[in-house]
Amino acid sequence: MAGGVGVGLVLCLLGLLVVGTYSAAAGLMGAGGRALGLAKGAVPAAYQSLVQKWGALCPALSPALLAAQLYQESGWNPKAQSPAAAQGMAQFIPGTWATHGVDGNGDGKRDVWDPEDAIPSAASYDCDLAKYVKGTPGDATRNMLAAYNAGAYRVIQYNGVPPYRETQNYVKTITTLAKSFEAPTGPVASSRQAAAAIYFAQKRLGTKYLWGGDGTADQGGRFDCSGLTKAAYHSVGIELPRVANDQWNAGPHPSRDQLLPGDLVFFAYDLKDPRTIHHVGIYVGGGYMINAPYTGAVIRFDKIDTPDYIGATRVTSDGAKALPSSGTA
């Protein structure tokens, strides 16, 4: 990462940056719609064209929605297997695959472990469900997702999303998570908790970095990069995953010229694959972030404009809650 700047100088500027940027952002709440396309870098490059193509298979589906389902099911792991025998990137159980698996790449076989079959099959299955519940009152996409979770019969029976907590949570989770894969067509709403998260991180300036550090007493209050961002947002009641590349999907992705203080900024080995994200910081304005850089350094201000900058996430409470559970690292 680029070398830090004088803490005193940036602290003097920080208040002006935050206040000025938030004043300018006051009119952004609720502004703009969302496109059906994918945000740059949101989907691993190996699967982006498949998700873009098959996500447009029917009106109830979108590339972002299909991406959200695949990420929630397997985290883009084509070899994922659950204790319930769900298999592959789309987590089909054998019986469902037997009836709904398709030969997406035309090689003469339907392979649940092959993303070129699994991704088209997931889209095809979604659209089959949308056909089954077509004509049911309510939003077609929400009804499709409800049918995926509870079955088409229940959606028809209840004239829409059935009153099951699990199903209602699933519909909310996928539609919320989809926002982290969409390409915004307008300004992304600013975070109400961002300033307090920055305040938390600012108070840790000068603290030595610790790999795997969560800021606990036995660790001397030390952090690594994702430990710092997790703790900063925990201080405002938002629970992020522990790993930086899982924090990437905690909300929509503003463009570089739309960054606001409090956005998480990310750095990756491969700018076309968010699963290669290796570092995260908290944007404070003016092209700078607060971050815990690496062993031997201290929490400090650094520039974000480096060759490995992949993008940013505007954290939302619902976005964080929608993320699948993950391990620590």
CSV table of N, CA and C in Angstrom, one decimal, residues 181-240:
chain,number,residue,atom,x,y,z
A,181,PHE,N,-24.8,-6.9,-6.4
A,181,PHE,CA,-24.4,-7.4,-7.8
A,181,PHE,C,-24.8,-6.5,-8.9
A,182,GLU,N,-25.8,-5.6,-8.6
A,182,GLU,CA,-26.3,-4.7,-9.7
A,182,GLU,C,-25.4,-3.6,-10.0
A,183,ALA,N,-25.5,-3.2,-11.3
A,183,ALA,CA,-24.8,-2.0,-11.7
A,183,ALA,C,-25.7,-0.8,-11.5
A,184,PRO,N,-25.3,0.1,-10.6
A,184,PRO,CA,-26.2,1.3,-10.3
A,184,PRO,C,-26.3,2.2,-11.5
A,185,THR,N,-27.5,2.7,-11.7
A,185,THR,CA,-27.7,3.6,-12.8
A,185,THR,C,-27.8,5.1,-12.3
A,186,GLY,N,-27.8,5.2,-11.0
A,186,GLY,CA,-27.7,6.5,-10.3
A,186,GLY,C,-27.0,6.5,-9.0
A,187,PRO,N,-27.0,7.6,-8.3
A,187,PRO,CA,-26.2,7.6,-7.0
A,187,PRO,C,-26.8,6.6,-6.1
A,188,VAL,N,-25.9,6.0,-5.3
A,188,VAL,CA,-26.2,5.0,-4.3
A,188,VAL,C,-26.5,5.7,-3.0
A,189,ALA,N,-27.6,5.4,-2.3
A,189,ALA,CA,-27.9,6.1,-1.1
A,189,ALA,C,-26.8,6.0,0.0
A,190,SER,N,-26.5,7.1,0.6
A,190,SER,CA,-25.5,7.1,1.6
A,190,SER,C,-25.8,6.4,2.9
A,191,SER,N,-24.8,6.0,3.6
A,191,SER,CA,-25.0,5.2,4.8
A,191,SER,C,-25.2,6.1,6.0
A,192,ARG,N,-26.2,5.9,6.8
A,192,ARG,CA,-26.4,6.7,8.0
A,192,ARG,C,-25.4,6.4,9.2
A,193,GLN,N,-24.8,5.2,9.1
A,193,GLN,CA,-23.9,4.8,10.2
A,193,GLN,C,-22.5,5.1,9.9
A,194,ALA,N,-22.2,5.6,8.7
A,194,ALA,CA,-20.8,5.7,8.2
A,194,ALA,C,-19.9,6.6,9.1
A,195,ALA,N,-20.4,7.8,9.5
A,195,ALA,CA,-19.6,8.7,10.2
A,195,ALA,C,-19.2,8.1,11.6
A,196,ALA,N,-20.0,7.4,12.2
A,196,ALA,CA,-19.7,6.7,13.5
A,196,ALA,C,-18.7,5.6,13.3
A,197,ALA,N,-18.8,4.9,12.2
A,197,ALA,CA,-17.8,3.9,11.9
A,197,ALA,C,-16.4,4.5,11.7
A,198,ILE,N,-16.4,5.6,11.0
A,198,ILE,CA,-15.1,6.3,10.8
A,198,ILE,C,-14.5,6.8,12.1
A,199,TYR,N,-15.4,7.3,13.0
A,199,TYR,CA,-15.0,7.7,14.3
A,199,TYR,C,-14.3,6.6,15.1
A,200,PHE,N,-14.9,5.4,15.0
A,200,PHE,CA,-14.3,4.3,15.7
A,200,PHE,C,-12.9,4.0,15.1
A,201,ALA,N,-12.8,4.0,13.8
A,201,ALA,CA,-11.5,3.7,13.2
A,201,ALA,C,-10.4,4.7,13.5
A,202,GLN,N,-10.9,6.0,13.5
A,202,GLN,CA,-10.0,7.1,13.7
A,202,GLN,C,-9.3,7.0,15.1
A,203,LYS,N,-10.1,6.6,16.1
A,203,LYS,CA,-9.6,6.5,17.4
A,203,LYS,C,-8.5,5.4,17.5
A,204,ARG,N,-8.4,4.5,16.5
A,204,ARG,CA,-7.4,3.4,16.6
A,204,ARG,C,-6.1,3.8,15.8
A,205,LEU,N,-6.1,5.0,15.2
A,205,LEU,CA,-4.9,5.4,14.5
A,205,LEU,C,-3.6,5.3,15.3
A,206,GLY,N,-2.6,4.7,14.8
A,206,GLY,CA,-1.3,4.5,15.5
A,206,GLY,C,-1.2,3.2,16.2
A,207,THR,N,-2.3,2.4,16.2
A,207,THR,CA,-2.3,1.1,16.8
A,207,THR,C,-1.6,0.1,15.9
A,208,LYS,N,-0.7,-0.7,16.5
A,208,LYS,CA,0.1,-1.7,15.7
A,208,LYS,C,-0.8,-2.7,15.0
A,209,TYR,N,-0.5,-3.1,13.8
A,209,TYR,CA,-1.2,-4.1,13.1
A,209,TYR,C,-1.0,-5.5,13.7
A,210,LEU,N,-2.0,-6.3,13.7
A,210,LEU,CA,-1.9,-7.7,14.1
A,210,LEU,C,-2.7,-8.6,13.2
A,211,TRP,N,-2.0,-9.6,12.5
A,211,TRP,CA,-2.7,-10.5,11.6
A,211,TRP,C,-3.7,-11.3,12.4
A,212,GLY,N,-4.9,-11.3,12.0
A,212,GLY,CA,-6.0,-12.0,12.7
A,212,GLY,C,-6.5,-11.2,13.9
A,213,GLY,N,-6.1,-10.0,14.0
A,213,GLY,CA,-6.5,-9.2,15.2
A,213,GLY,C,-7.9,-8.7,15.1
A,214,ASP,N,-8.6,-8.9,16.2
A,214,ASP,CA,-10.0,-8.5,16.3
A,214,ASP,C,-10.2,-7.3,17.4
A,215,GLY,N,-9.1,-6.8,17.9
A,215,GLY,CA,-9.1,-5.7,18.8
A,215,GLY,C,-9.5,-6.1,20.3
A,216,THR,N,-9.4,-7.4,20.6
A,216,THR,CA,-9.7,-7.9,21.9
A,216,THR,C,-8.6,-7.5,22.9
A,217,ALA,N,-9.0,-7.5,24.2
A,217,ALA,CA,-8.0,-7.1,25.2
A,217,ALA,C,-6.7,-8.0,25.2
A,218,ASP,N,-6.9,-9.3,25.0
A,218,ASP,CA,-5.7,-10.1,25.0
A,218,ASP,C,-4.9,-9.9,23.8
A,219,GLN,N,-5.4,-9.2,22.8
A,219,GLN,CA,-4.6,-8.9,21.6
A,219,GLN,C,-4.1,-7.4,21.7
A,220,GLY,N,-4.3,-6.8,22.8
A,220,GLY,CA,-3.8,-5.4,23.0
A,220,GLY,C,-4.6,-4.4,22.2
A,221,GLY,N,-5.8,-4.8,21.8
A,221,GLY,CA,-6.6,-3.9,21.0
A,221,GLY,C,-6.2,-3.7,19.6
A,222,ARG,N,-5.4,-4.7,19.1
A,222,ARG,CA,-4.9,-4.6,17.7
A,222,ARG,C,-5.7,-5.3,16.7
A,223,PHE,N,-5.6,-4.9,15.4
A,223,PHE,CA,-6.5,-5.4,14.4
A,223,PHE,C,-5.7,-5.7,13.1
A,224,ASP,N,-6.3,-6.5,12.3
A,224,ASP,CA,-5.8,-6.6,10.9
A,224,ASP,C,-6.9,-5.8,10.1
A,225,CYS,N,-6.8,-5.8,8.7
A,225,CYS,CA,-7.6,-4.9,7.9
A,225,CYS,C,-9.1,-5.2,8.1
A,226,SER,N,-9.5,-6.5,7.9
A,226,SER,CA,-10.9,-6.8,8.0
A,226,SER,C,-11.4,-6.8,9.4
A,227,GLY,N,-10.5,-7.1,10.4
A,227,GLY,CA,-10.9,-7.0,11.8
A,227,GLY,C,-11.3,-5.6,12.2
A,228,LEU,N,-10.5,-4.6,11.6
A,228,LEU,CA,-10.8,-3.2,11.9
A,228,LEU,C,-12.2,-2.8,11.3
A,229,THR,N,-12.4,-3.1,10.0
A,229,THR,CA,-13.7,-2.7,9.4
A,229,THR,C,-14.9,-3.4,10.1
A,230,LYS,N,-14.7,-4.7,10.4
A,230,LYS,CA,-15.7,-5.4,11.1
A,230,LYS,C,-16.1,-4.7,12.5
A,231,ALA,N,-15.0,-4.4,13.2
A,231,ALA,CA,-15.2,-3.8,14.5
A,231,ALA,C,-15.9,-2.4,14.4
A,232,ALA,N,-15.4,-1.6,13.3
A,232,ALA,CA,-16.0,-0.3,13.1
A,232,ALA,C,-17.5,-0.3,12.9
A,233,TYR,N,-17.9,-1.3,12.1
A,233,TYR,CA,-19.3,-1.3,11.8
A,233,TYR,C,-20.1,-2.1,12.9
A,234,HIS,N,-19.4,-2.9,13.6
A,234,HIS,CA,-20.0,-3.5,14.8
A,234,HIS,C,-20.4,-2.4,15.8
A,235,SER,N,-19.6,-1.4,15.9
A,235,SER,CA,-19.8,-0.3,16.9
A,235,SER,C,-21.1,0.5,16.5
A,236,VAL,N,-21.6,0.3,15.3
A,236,VAL,CA,-22.9,1.0,14.9
A,236,VAL,C,-24.0,0.0,14.7
A,237,GLY,N,-23.8,-1.2,15.2
A,237,GLY,CA,-24.8,-2.2,15.1
A,237,GLY,C,-25.0,-3.0,13.9
A,238,ILE,N,-23.9,-3.0,13.0
A,238,ILE,CA,-24.0,-3.7,11.8
A,238,ILE,C,-22.9,-4.8,11.9
A,239,GLU,N,-23.3,-6.1,11.7
A,239,GLU,CA,-22.4,-7.2,11.8
A,239,GLU,C,-21.9,-7.6,10.4
A,240,LEU,N,-20.6,-7.4,10.2
A,240,LEU,CA,-20.0,-7.8,8.9
A,240,LEU,C,-19.3,-9.2,9.1
